[in-house]
CSV table of C-alpha atoms and ligand atoms in Angstrom, one decimal:
chain,number,residue,atom,x,y,z
T,1,MET,CA,-62.7,79.1,129.8
T,2,GLU,CA,-64.3,79.9,126.9
T,3,ARG,CA,-68.1,78.6,125.9
T,4,THR,CA,-69.1,78.1,122.7
T,5,LEU,CA,-72.3,76.2,120.7
T,6,SER,CA,-72.4,73.4,119.2
T,7,ILE,CA,-75.4,71.7,117.2
T,8,VAL,CA,-76.4,68.0,116.3
T,9,LYS,CA,-78.3,69.3,113.7
T,10,PRO,CA,-81.1,66.8,111.8
T,11,ASP,CA,-79.1,64.5,109.5
T,12,GLY,CA,-76.6,63.4,113.1
T,13,VAL,CA,-80.0,63.0,115.5
T,14,LYS,CA,-81.4,60.3,112.2
T,15,LYS,CA,-77.9,58.9,111.9
T,16,ASN,CA,-77.7,58.0,116.1
T,17,VAL,CA,-74.6,59.9,116.4
T,18,ILE,CA,-75.8,62.4,118.9
T,19,GLY,CA,-73.5,60.5,122.0
T,20,GLU,CA,-70.4,60.1,119.1
T,21,VAL,CA,-70.8,63.8,119.1
T,22,ILE,CA,-70.9,64.4,122.4
T,23,SER,CA,-68.0,61.6,123.4
T,24,ARG,CA,-65.5,63.2,120.4
T,25,PHE,CA,-65.6,66.8,122.4
T,26,GLU,CA,-65.8,65.2,125.3
T,27,LYS,CA,-62.8,62.9,124.8
T,28,LYS,CA,-60.8,66.1,124.5
T,29,GLY,CA,-60.9,67.3,127.4
T,30,LEU,CA,-64.2,69.9,126.1
T,31,ARG,CA,-67.0,70.3,128.8
T,32,ILE,CA,-70.9,70.2,128.7
T,33,SER,CA,-72.5,73.1,130.2
T,34,ALA,CA,-76.0,72.8,128.9
T,35,LEU,CA,-77.6,70.6,126.7
T,36,LYS,CA,-81.3,70.2,125.4
T,37,MET,CA,-83.6,68.5,122.5
T,38,LEU,CA,-85.4,71.1,120.0
T,39,HIS,CA,-87.3,70.9,116.9
T,40,LEU,CA,-86.9,74.9,114.5
T,41,SER,CA,-89.6,76.3,112.8
T,42,LYS,CA,-88.3,77.7,109.8
T,43,ASP,CA,-88.7,81.0,111.0
T,44,GLU,CA,-86.1,79.8,114.3
T,45,ALA,CA,-83.7,78.4,111.8
T,46,ARG,CA,-83.4,82.0,109.8
T,47,GLY,CA,-82.9,84.2,112.7
T,48,PHE,CA,-80.2,81.6,114.2
T,49,TYR,CA,-78.8,81.5,110.5
T,50,ILE,CA,-79.7,85.0,109.4
T,51,VAL,CA,-75.6,86.1,109.1
T,52,HIS,CA,-75.9,84.0,105.7
T,53,LYS,CA,-79.4,85.7,105.4
T,54,GLU,CA,-77.1,86.9,101.4
T,55,ARG,CA,-75.8,83.6,100.6
T,56,PRO,CA,-77.4,81.2,98.1
T,57,PHE,CA,-77.6,77.8,100.0
T,58,TYR,CA,-79.4,80.5,103.1
T,59,ASP,CA,-83.2,78.8,101.9
T,60,SER,CA,-82.4,75.2,101.9
T,61,LEU,CA,-79.8,75.4,104.9
T,62,THR,CA,-82.9,76.9,106.7
T,63,GLY,CA,-85.1,74.6,105.6
T,64,PHE,CA,-83.0,71.4,106.4
T,65,MET,CA,-82.4,72.6,109.2
T,66,SER,CA,-85.7,73.2,110.1
T,67,GLU,CA,-87.3,69.4,108.9
T,68,GLY,CA,-86.6,67.3,112.5
T,69,PRO,CA,-85.2,67.6,115.9
T,70,ILE,CA,-81.8,69.1,117.1
T,71,VAL,CA,-79.2,68.4,120.0
T,72,VAL,CA,-77.9,72.3,121.0
T,73,MET,CA,-74.8,72.3,123.2
T,74,VAL,CA,-73.0,74.8,125.3
T,75,VAL,CA,-69.4,73.7,125.0
T,76,SER,CA,-66.8,75.0,127.4
T,77,GLY,CA,-62.8,74.5,128.3
T,78,ASP,CA,-60.2,76.6,126.9
T,79,GLY,CA,-60.5,77.2,123.2
T,80,ALA,CA,-63.1,75.9,122.9
T,81,ILE,CA,-64.3,77.4,120.3
T,82,SER,CA,-61.2,76.6,117.9
T,83,LYS,CA,-61.2,73.1,119.3
T,84,VAL,CA,-65.2,72.0,118.8
T,85,ARG,CA,-64.2,73.5,114.8
T,86,GLU,CA,-60.7,71.2,114.5
T,87,ILE,CA,-63.0,68.3,115.7
T,88,MET,CA,-65.7,69.0,113.6
T,89,GLY,CA,-63.2,69.2,110.3
T,90,ALA,CA,-64.7,71.9,107.6
T,91,THR,CA,-67.5,72.6,106.3
T,92,ASN,CA,-67.6,70.5,102.7
T,93,PRO,CA,-67.1,67.1,104.4
T,94,LYS,CA,-64.9,66.5,101.6
T,95,GLU,CA,-62.5,68.8,102.6
T,96,ALA,CA,-62.4,67.6,106.4
T,97,ALA,CA,-59.2,66.0,107.7
T,98,PRO,CA,-59.9,62.8,108.5
T,99,GLY,CA,-60.9,61.7,111.4
T,100,THR,CA,-62.8,64.6,112.0
T,101,ILE,CA,-66.8,64.5,112.9
T,102,ARG,CA,-68.1,65.6,109.2
T,103,ALA,CA,-64.7,63.1,107.6
T,104,ASP,CA,-66.4,60.6,109.3
T,105,PHE,CA,-70.4,61.0,109.2
T,106,ALA,CA,-71.4,63.9,106.7
T,107,SER,CA,-73.2,62.8,103.5
T,108,ASP,CA,-73.0,66.3,101.8
T,109,ILE,CA,-71.4,70.4,102.0
T,110,GLU,CA,-74.9,71.1,103.4
T,111,HIS,CA,-75.7,67.8,105.9
T,112,ASN,CA,-72.7,67.9,107.7
T,113,ILE,CA,-73.8,66.7,111.1
T,114,VAL,CA,-72.8,68.9,113.4
T,115,HIS,CA,-72.2,73.8,114.0
T,116,GLY,CA,-69.9,75.5,116.0
T,117,SER,CA,-69.4,78.8,116.5
T,118,ASP,CA,-66.9,80.4,114.4
T,119,SER,CA,-65.5,83.1,117.1
T,120,VAL,CA,-66.5,84.7,120.4
T,121,LYS,CA,-68.7,87.2,118.5
T,122,SER,CA,-70.8,84.3,116.9
T,123,ALA,CA,-70.6,82.8,120.4
T,124,GLU,CA,-72.1,85.5,122.0
T,125,TYR,CA,-74.9,86.1,119.9
T,126,GLU,CA,-75.8,81.8,119.0
T,127,ILE,CA,-75.7,81.3,123.2
T,128,PRO,CA,-78.5,83.4,124.5
T,129,PHE,CA,-80.5,82.3,120.8
T,130,PHE,CA,-80.7,78.4,122.4
T,131,PHE,CA,-80.0,79.2,126.5
T,132,SER,CA,-80.8,81.5,129.8
T,133,SER,CA,-78.1,82.0,131.7
T,134,ILE,CA,-79.7,79.6,134.9
T,135,GLU,CA,-79.7,76.7,132.3
T,136,ILE,CA,-75.8,77.3,131.5
T,137,VAL,CA,-74.1,75.5,134.2
V,1,LIG,N1,-73.7,75.4,103.9
V,1,LIG,C1,-74.1,75.2,102.4
V,1,LIG,N2,-73.6,75.5,101.3
V,1,LIG,C2,-72.3,76.2,101.5
V,1,LIG,C3,-71.7,76.5,102.6
V,1,LIG,C4,-72.6,75.9,103.9
V,1,LIG,O1,-75.9,74.2,102.3
V,1,LIG,O2,-71.8,76.2,100.3
V,1,LIG,C5,-74.5,75.4,105.3
V,1,LIG,C6,-73.6,74.1,106.3
V,1,LIG,O3,-74.4,73.0,106.6
V,1,LIG,C7,-72.9,74.7,107.0
V,1,LIG,C8,-74.1,76.2,106.5
V,1,LIG,O4,-74.5,76.3,105.8
V,1,LIG,O5,-72.4,73.7,108.0
V,1,LIG,C9,-73.2,76.9,108.0
V,1,LIG,O6,-72.3,77.6,106.9
V,1,LIG,P1,-70.7,78.6,107.6
V,1,LIG,O7,-70.0,78.8,105.7
V,1,LIG,O8,-70.9,78.9,108.8
V,1,LIG,O9,-70.0,76.8,107.8
V,1,LIG,P2,-69.7,75.9,109.1
V,1,LIG,O10,-69.3,77.5,109.8
V,1,LIG,O11,-70.8,75.8,109.4
V,1,LIG,O12,-68.5,74.8,109.1
V,2,LIG,MG1,-70.6,78.9,110.4
């Protein structure tokens, strides 16, 4: 059993695909172990994406991530990290495989609907960023 952190980003909330994203995880046998909606400040978004602080897109990305509410969730199951990444599709929707969330809903490489931890190490930073242990079932 593995845990990963997923986010329906502000564009996904606006496009009304919260349920669609969760449903795609559930249909692949993954389980939702924690879930909430919140609105990040720019500083909080900077903290979440601190690994990208030197990247040229850092300021724009953290602006986007703090422009509206998001839904954050812990997704659990066998191989949850790679399964969620597969269901999401490639970062750039133009390169995302057909039938993935990003291919179906994302408008561009920044506004790409969904986040998923990319490794155990990332999940270990990202899950406690949003949830305390008593909030995860
Ligand atoms: N991003 C961007 N421009 C880029 C690469 C990434 O705006 O050239 C944004 C995009 O929203 C992406 C996030 O930054 O989801 C984090 O980038 P990462 O490379 O970690 O992609 P992910 O793991 O989300 O597929
Ligand atoms: Mg990433």
